[in-house]
XYZ file of C-alpha atoms in Angstrom:
519
model
C 127.467 160.077 42.554
C 127.328 164.596 41.593
C 126.118 164.859 38.530
C 127.584 167.388 36.022
C 128.112 168.869 32.145
C 130.861 168.514 30.279
C 132.578 169.042 26.749
C 133.997 166.599 25.282
C 135.667 166.161 21.587
C 136.292 163.091 19.702
C 135.646 161.221 16.197
C 132.993 159.133 15.325
C 132.378 157.451 12.319
C 128.205 157.988 10.589
C 127.754 156.079 8.636
C 125.472 158.703 6.191
C 122.724 156.814 3.167
C 124.809 157.645 0.455
C 127.913 155.400 2.306
C 125.437 152.426 3.228
C 124.283 152.214 -0.403
C 127.490 151.670 -1.223
C 128.705 149.175 1.244
C 125.435 147.543 0.646
C 126.155 147.355 -3.332
C 130.110 146.478 -2.617
C 128.910 142.406 -0.667
C 125.883 142.135 -3.501
C 126.530 139.137 -5.314
C 125.585 139.237 -9.295
C 122.356 137.288 -8.830
C 121.383 140.252 -6.050
C 122.992 142.706 -7.683
C 120.339 142.435 -10.408
C 117.697 142.235 -8.262
C 119.107 144.833 -6.662
C 118.910 147.498 -9.945
C 115.497 145.915 -11.223
C 114.217 147.260 -7.913
C 115.203 150.731 -8.580
C 115.032 150.804 -11.937
C 111.078 150.234 -10.598
C 110.636 152.623 -8.107
C 112.634 155.893 -9.784
C 111.829 156.382 -12.617
C 114.721 158.331 -13.944
C 116.913 155.675 -14.044
C 116.371 153.207 -17.115
C 118.267 150.690 -19.169
C 121.227 151.688 -21.597
C 119.948 149.691 -25.122
C 119.848 150.312 -28.325
C 116.558 151.937 -28.610
C 116.895 154.648 -26.093
C 119.986 155.733 -27.706
C 117.606 156.627 -30.218
C 114.594 158.119 -27.850
C 117.494 160.454 -26.785
C 117.849 161.009 -30.837
C 114.676 161.976 -30.999
C 114.315 163.719 -28.259
C 117.712 166.119 -28.542
C 115.737 169.848 -29.785
C 112.978 169.072 -27.036
C 115.820 169.277 -24.603
C 118.383 171.757 -25.422
C 119.067 172.219 -22.050
C 119.328 168.799 -20.758
C 122.306 167.955 -19.379
C 124.598 164.310 -20.791
C 123.143 161.500 -19.572
C 124.943 159.166 -17.491
C 127.818 156.806 -19.075
C 127.670 153.596 -18.946
C 129.431 151.447 -16.573
C 132.085 149.242 -18.356
C 135.481 148.419 -16.969
C 138.913 147.247 -17.535
C 142.340 146.257 -16.706
C 145.447 144.247 -17.766
C 148.097 142.348 -16.636
C 151.395 142.493 -19.316
C 153.631 140.351 -16.946
C 155.006 143.204 -15.294
C 152.603 144.345 -13.337
C 149.029 145.801 -13.352
C 147.560 148.876 -14.197
C 148.193 151.271 -11.228
C 145.914 151.773 -8.265
C 146.321 155.122 -8.441
C 145.588 155.374 -12.084
C 143.177 157.976 -13.795
C 140.489 155.398 -14.541
C 140.037 154.376 -10.694
C 139.200 158.062 -9.887
C 136.598 158.364 -8.240
C 133.832 161.203 -9.939
C 133.515 163.619 -7.917
C 134.573 164.848 -4.619
C 131.588 163.367 -2.857
C 131.857 159.805 -4.382
C 136.072 160.246 -3.067
C 134.646 161.368 0.556
C 132.621 157.751 -0.136
C 136.102 155.834 -0.923
C 137.165 157.638 1.438
C 134.913 156.290 4.422
C 135.410 152.368 2.319
C 138.957 152.613 3.900
C 138.238 152.510 7.601
C 137.856 149.989 9.736
C 133.746 148.706 9.212
C 131.408 146.493 11.217
C 127.673 145.423 11.055
C 127.144 146.776 13.276
C 127.701 150.673 13.507
C 125.551 153.694 14.394
C 123.812 155.743 11.212
C 122.171 158.818 11.563
C 118.781 157.554 9.089
C 117.161 154.352 9.177
C 118.296 153.490 5.416
C 114.641 151.945 4.465
C 113.695 156.090 4.582
C 115.836 157.244 2.252
C 115.589 154.227 0.042
C 112.761 151.780 0.565
C 112.643 148.710 -0.749
C 110.028 147.710 -3.625
C 108.456 144.453 -5.055
C 110.252 142.410 -7.924
C 106.532 140.337 -8.693
C 104.033 141.954 -11.267
C 100.861 143.771 -9.486
C 98.489 140.936 -8.238
C 96.086 142.794 -11.278
C 98.700 141.108 -13.499
C 98.036 138.992 -16.018
C 101.952 137.747 -16.405
C 103.209 135.378 -14.769
C 106.631 135.102 -14.360
C 106.507 131.265 -12.438
C 104.411 130.380 -15.263
C 106.635 128.235 -17.635
C 109.146 127.432 -15.148
C 109.652 123.821 -15.018
C 108.233 121.342 -13.060
C 111.261 119.846 -10.502
C 110.547 116.230 -11.052
C 110.916 113.786 -7.486
C 111.205 110.530 -7.279
C 107.719 109.419 -5.687
C 105.461 111.331 -8.985
C 107.672 109.732 -10.765
C 106.802 105.921 -8.541
C 102.641 107.377 -8.812
C 102.823 108.035 -13.115
C 103.509 104.084 -12.936
C 101.155 102.788 -10.112
C 98.360 104.753 -12.272
C 99.342 102.823 -15.627
C 99.794 99.172 -13.693
C 96.966 97.599 -13.218
C 95.357 96.976 -10.112
C 93.222 96.115 -7.170
C 92.204 99.021 -5.247
C 93.356 96.985 -1.885
C 96.519 96.773 -3.224
C 97.037 100.677 -4.312
C 96.506 101.314 -1.545
C 99.165 99.441 -0.334
C 101.600 100.730 -3.101
C 101.129 104.575 -2.063
C 101.542 103.418 1.686
C 104.846 101.406 0.211
C 105.568 104.680 -1.763
C 105.462 107.418 0.931
C 107.506 104.996 2.818
C 110.719 105.663 0.808
C 113.443 107.603 1.120
C 115.125 110.082 -1.553
C 117.277 106.941 -2.205
C 114.716 105.064 -3.000
C 115.418 103.103 -0.574
C 112.353 101.371 2.522
C 112.437 103.156 5.554
C 110.528 101.371 7.570
C 110.583 96.940 7.871
C 107.121 95.556 6.112
C 105.626 94.022 8.726
C 104.817 97.854 10.559
C 103.952 98.373 6.825
C 100.882 96.101 6.992
C 100.691 96.877 11.067
C 99.845 100.547 10.219
C 97.545 99.598 7.417
C 95.382 97.263 9.599
C 94.884 99.415 12.306
C 93.646 102.334 9.227
C 91.649 99.599 8.053
C 89.933 99.494 11.102
C 89.354 102.895 11.091
C 87.563 102.552 8.082
C 89.804 105.546 6.366
C 91.882 103.520 4.789
C 91.068 99.475 3.971
C 87.548 98.012 4.442
C 87.312 95.337 7.062
C 86.483 92.395 4.252
C 89.820 93.333 2.577
C 91.500 90.737 5.145
C 94.879 92.078 4.149
C 97.856 90.247 5.130
C 101.382 90.119 4.904
C 101.941 88.198 1.792
C 99.851 90.601 0.301
C 102.036 93.515 1.014
C 105.116 91.540 0.221
C 103.194 90.592 -3.514
C 102.339 94.597 -3.576
C 106.428 95.778 -2.732
C 107.158 93.065 -5.406
C 104.845 94.570 -8.016
C 106.849 98.439 -7.057
C 110.270 97.147 -7.389
C 109.410 96.101 -10.407
C 109.289 99.746 -11.396
C 111.412 102.545 -12.675
C 114.515 102.999 -11.412
C 115.684 98.879 -11.076
C 116.570 98.634 -7.770
C 113.538 101.080 -5.654
C 111.445 100.017 -2.369
C 113.875 97.262 -1.622
C 114.750 97.230 1.805
C 118.716 97.533 2.044
C 121.459 97.512 0.608
C 121.716 94.436 -0.268
C 119.175 93.825 -1.843
C 118.762 97.063 -3.994
C 121.999 95.793 -5.453
C 120.142 92.410 -6.357
C 117.617 93.883 -7.611
C 119.777 95.440 -10.595
C 121.384 92.287 -10.767
C 118.043 90.987 -11.564
C 117.038 92.943 -14.036
C 120.632 92.182 -15.996
C 120.253 89.771 -19.309
C 121.340 86.109 -18.316
C 124.354 86.064 -20.680
C 125.885 89.312 -19.090
C 129.495 88.523 -17.848
C 130.985 87.579 -14.548
C 126.932 87.687 -13.365
C 127.359 84.674 -11.212
C 130.440 85.546 -9.369
C 128.485 89.361 -8.755
C 125.307 87.942 -7.047
C 127.719 85.635 -4.772
C 129.531 88.598 -3.283
C 126.279 90.702 -3.412
C 124.615 87.653 -1.397
C 127.276 86.355 0.734
C 130.056 89.254 1.149
C 128.386 92.187 1.485
C 130.272 93.677 4.436
C 133.857 92.199 3.693
C 133.552 93.920 -0.055
C 132.658 97.618 1.837
C 135.465 96.685 4.275
C 137.640 95.544 1.004
C 138.946 92.067 2.766
C 140.128 91.009 -0.684
C 142.631 88.231 0.578
C 138.516 87.030 3.136
C 136.931 87.437 0.006
C 139.565 85.318 -1.633
C 140.026 82.544 0.739
C 136.169 82.152 1.004
C 134.411 82.899 -2.374
C 137.866 80.366 -4.133
C 138.191 82.848 -6.591
C 140.576 84.212 -8.491
C 142.403 88.126 -8.422
C 141.028 88.327 -12.056
C 137.633 87.171 -11.098
C 137.107 88.991 -8.189
C 138.054 92.069 -9.952
C 136.140 91.454 -12.360
C 132.327 91.105 -10.711
C 133.818 94.126 -9.150
C 133.657 96.114 -11.223
C 130.139 94.653 -13.029
C 129.353 95.993 -9.234
C 130.411 98.784 -9.480
C 128.455 99.583 -12.278
C 124.871 98.981 -10.264
C 123.253 102.416 -8.619
C 123.750 102.147 -4.818
C 121.242 104.794 -4.641
C 118.203 104.152 -7.676
C 115.912 106.987 -6.610
C 118.248 109.688 -6.999
C 118.642 109.362 -10.872
C 115.061 110.597 -11.601
C 115.177 113.428 -8.634
C 115.597 116.535 -9.938
C 117.671 118.953 -7.710
C 117.494 122.807 -8.342
C 120.696 123.635 -10.676
C 122.393 126.606 -8.410
C 123.417 129.407 -11.337
C 127.244 131.211 -11.101
C 127.305 134.429 -12.348
C 130.896 135.755 -12.961
C 131.470 139.672 -12.329
C 135.224 138.886 -13.322
C 135.795 137.585 -16.643
C 140.020 136.826 -17.412
C 141.920 135.528 -20.536
C 144.770 136.051 -21.875
C 145.908 137.904 -25.323
C 149.627 138.534 -26.887
C 150.347 136.648 -23.547
C 148.926 139.251 -21.772
C 145.852 138.763 -18.405
C 143.133 140.488 -19.240
C 141.003 141.711 -16.209
C 137.257 142.772 -16.682
C 133.911 143.044 -15.289
C 131.146 140.969 -16.819
C 128.656 142.986 -18.492
C 126.626 141.161 -18.458
C 126.588 140.573 -14.483
C 125.883 144.759 -14.136
C 123.316 145.758 -15.998
C 124.001 149.425 -18.185
C 121.629 152.342 -16.939
C 121.528 155.581 -16.601
C 119.704 158.624 -16.313
C 117.051 159.527 -18.197
C 117.794 162.677 -19.891
C 113.966 163.305 -21.179
C 112.809 163.402 -16.976
C 116.754 165.020 -16.064
C 116.041 167.493 -18.508
C 111.997 168.390 -16.526
C 114.252 168.968 -13.722
C 114.716 172.161 -14.715
C 111.385 172.642 -17.120
C 108.991 171.952 -14.696
C 106.919 174.422 -12.708
C 105.018 172.661 -10.355
C 107.596 173.032 -6.878
C 105.590 169.415 -5.636
C 106.564 167.892 -9.561
C 109.560 169.952 -9.309
C 110.764 168.200 -5.837
C 109.844 164.448 -6.531
C 111.578 164.890 -9.880
C 114.784 166.497 -7.454
C 114.782 163.744 -4.651
C 114.878 161.048 -7.429
C 117.551 162.182 -8.892
C 119.761 163.054 -6.355
C 118.962 159.352 -5.421
C 119.598 158.083 -8.871
C 123.387 159.657 -9.174
C 124.385 158.268 -6.115
C 122.816 155.125 -7.255
C 125.394 155.065 -9.908
C 127.989 156.011 -7.513
C 127.904 154.011 -5.511
C 127.078 151.079 -8.398
C 130.301 153.326 -9.875
C 132.060 152.949 -6.540
C 131.546 149.370 -6.138
C 133.260 148.689 -9.830
C 136.305 150.314 -9.879
C 136.528 148.284 -6.555
C 136.374 144.904 -7.060
C 137.484 145.262 -10.438
C 140.749 147.096 -8.735
C 140.885 143.764 -6.134
C 140.500 141.309 -8.851
C 143.966 142.921 -10.674
C 146.319 142.992 -8.224
C 144.184 138.583 -7.363
C 145.437 138.154 -10.968
C 148.748 139.965 -10.219
C 149.423 137.785 -7.101
C 148.487 134.660 -8.909
C 149.074 134.897 -11.956
C 151.362 131.587 -11.713
C 147.293 129.548 -11.446
C 146.461 130.621 -14.075
C 149.081 129.752 -16.134
C 150.509 126.598 -14.223
C 147.447 125.499 -12.308
C 147.045 125.014 -8.383
C 150.214 123.566 -7.784
C 151.198 127.144 -8.329
C 148.998 129.118 -6.020
C 151.273 131.649 -3.914
C 149.977 131.897 -0.581
C 147.645 135.440 -0.335
C 145.452 137.128 3.046
C 143.054 139.802 2.636
C 145.413 142.394 4.693
C 148.167 141.722 1.592
C 144.941 142.782 -0.755
C 144.655 146.067 1.022
C 147.799 147.142 1.819
C 148.345 146.598 -2.475
C 145.200 148.230 -3.469
C 144.796 150.673 -0.536
C 141.751 149.833 1.583
C 141.515 148.542 4.757
C 140.602 144.432 4.928
C 137.020 145.118 5.386
C 136.681 146.237 2.172
C 138.275 143.219 0.666
C 136.382 141.316 3.312
C 132.708 142.192 1.025
C 134.330 142.147 -2.365
C 135.978 138.603 -2.295
C 132.793 136.835 -0.354
C 130.676 135.376 -2.611
C 131.813 137.457 -6.594
C 133.349 135.016 -8.535
C 135.589 135.650 -11.362
C 135.882 133.117 -14.733
C 139.089 132.526 -15.178
C 140.271 129.286 -18.995
C 140.618 127.210 -15.774
C 137.277 127.841 -14.162
C 135.647 129.475 -12.784
C 136.140 130.837 -8.557
C 135.119 132.411 -5.935
C 137.183 135.157 -5.399
C 137.820 133.731 -1.161
C 139.357 130.680 -3.459
C 142.494 132.472 -4.328
C 143.490 133.627 -0.726
C 145.244 130.788 1.592
C 147.886 130.382 4.840
C 150.816 129.449 4.009
C 153.691 126.749 4.700
C 156.626 126.800 5.767
C 159.570 125.249 3.372
C 162.787 123.958 5.135
C 164.632 126.093 2.033
C 162.730 129.287 4.286
C 160.239 129.827 1.490
C 156.412 129.515 1.948
C 153.923 127.139 -0.084
C 150.067 127.837 0.047
C 148.040 125.604 1.176
C 145.767 125.421 -1.157
C 148.986 124.196 -3.185
C 149.686 121.474 -0.601
C 145.930 119.783 -1.506
C 146.500 120.552 -4.955
C 149.611 118.073 -4.730
C 147.481 115.359 -2.236
C 145.699 115.582 -5.121
C 147.605 114.745 -7.506
C 149.186 112.232 -6.093
C 146.544 110.237 -4.327
C 145.307 110.251 -8.011
C 148.334 108.714 -9.499
C 148.894 106.301 -7.102
C 148.791 102.490 -7.095
C 145.390 101.268 -6.183
C 146.562 97.913 -4.584
C 148.624 100.146 -2.286
C 147.205 103.255 -1.639
C 149.624 106.476 -0.022
C 149.072 106.777 3.754
C 149.144 110.421 5.104
C 151.928 109.221 6.487
C 153.836 108.438 2.606
C 152.535 111.399 1.121
C 153.953 113.274 4.534
C 156.607 111.919 3.487
C 156.734 113.036 0.153
C 156.189 116.331 0.486
C 159.017 116.338 2.426
C 160.776 115.511 -0.154
C 159.855 118.533 -1.801
C 161.280 121.017 0.736
C 156.898 121.291 1.624
C 157.246 120.138 6.403
C 153.412 119.081 6.577
C 152.749 116.841 9.678
C 150.886 113.697 8.983
C 147.496 115.459 11.173
C 147.807 118.125 8.602
C 147.645 115.766 5.553
C 145.119 113.392 6.730
C 142.682 117.182 7.399
C 143.877 118.363 3.618
C 143.099 115.008 2.523
C 139.565 114.294 4.287
C 138.861 118.865 3.122
C 139.143 116.911 -0.320
C 136.654 114.539 -0.396
C 138.934 111.389 -0.627
C 138.714 108.425 1.994
C 141.986 107.042 3.874
C 144.365 104.926 1.970
C 142.594 101.587 2.833
C 139.591 102.845 1.880
C 140.876 103.591 -2.122
C 142.311 99.919 -1.814
C 141.275 98.301 -5.082
C 142.159 94.630 -6.673
C 143.386 96.610 -9.606
């Protein structure tokens, strides 16, 4: 093959560090954005938090820095929805601060992928720094954090308060170690006994003189089953529930009937075969229903009552509220700390004589301005998208999920004049606080189902209808998927039985045979 030289003209999208930064901030959640801002504040001395103290400090130094330009304004955004239309995306509030920012916005309108070529490394321009204190610092941010309790710790704490022989304590620790998070024993007492005997022969746990027997293991297990929570260390579900019944007062109504159902007919209870239950127990419907009501008060997973799960906090990025008949859309000021360029340091860029210091201040000033512009771009874009979503889904805010309209990313992208990939970044891991609760922006997007009249219904609205139908159904005769599909068809919504089953499962609603109740 002959080698030749040729000139070729073509267009190729290059992501500058500034565009990388804008995109990075655009897709960060509220908590991640706060961490990013904190990291930037620590790495760039020209940036500072906007607060009353910095305002006072600026006033005191006004005479010393007469040549200093005005400080950056804090970032605040809001939009209104009067019922007719929201703020025009072409309004001045939505325009870029200058031509440089407009250039970034123009690039955001182009399709973006995760593997676009770049002309420089992000780390080369914006190094990442840790937000933890220095190693020699006495401050420990995790020192005051409450420790998560566990079932094992809770049981060992009770074991330490229980008088017990040393050999029995070894058995008790082995039993506690063999419990699952639900509090049930994951092995048999025979296997547990054999493992303890093997440990005794090795001299690692029990001495050979202890002569541990299987009855000893069962006796210690019985003592552990008296610990809190009641039902812990049970060998199966039946024993777990019976232990909880045994802890009730002897004069508890329907106690004996409930004990009979659990001890001899647990499988029929699970399958809800009430006809067979009535025949075998000779109990009337009223007595059977009362006994089952008592059983429902028991906890099949007693360990879950002790173990604390780490709470997941959601910080809404956008707040929607109604005032004087108008829906107002505004950014959550608590989610985005207000920052600005320190006017004193900014003035030193011109007054500093030493070239090295001047270059350092100038570079940090440039990065600070770009960071503020990228933050402003993120807030503007997020507000525009959220405002348009509220405009389309006003029915949801007024009447609930049943009034949700079909909406896809392309619809919002066309309305706000941005690319679909940008809308995807904006709506991922962003949350909107509404009078009906906090929802991820992705929640407002759903596919559509056709109606007999030629209209469209959102799949979210169909799920809400299924939820409503199943919650209002007769517990003795729950609605089947076919019946739900027929009811929806009466409302001009064409949904197949398979689709109803899929939506029902996504709502964690069991099938009709499992929803059947005696009362």
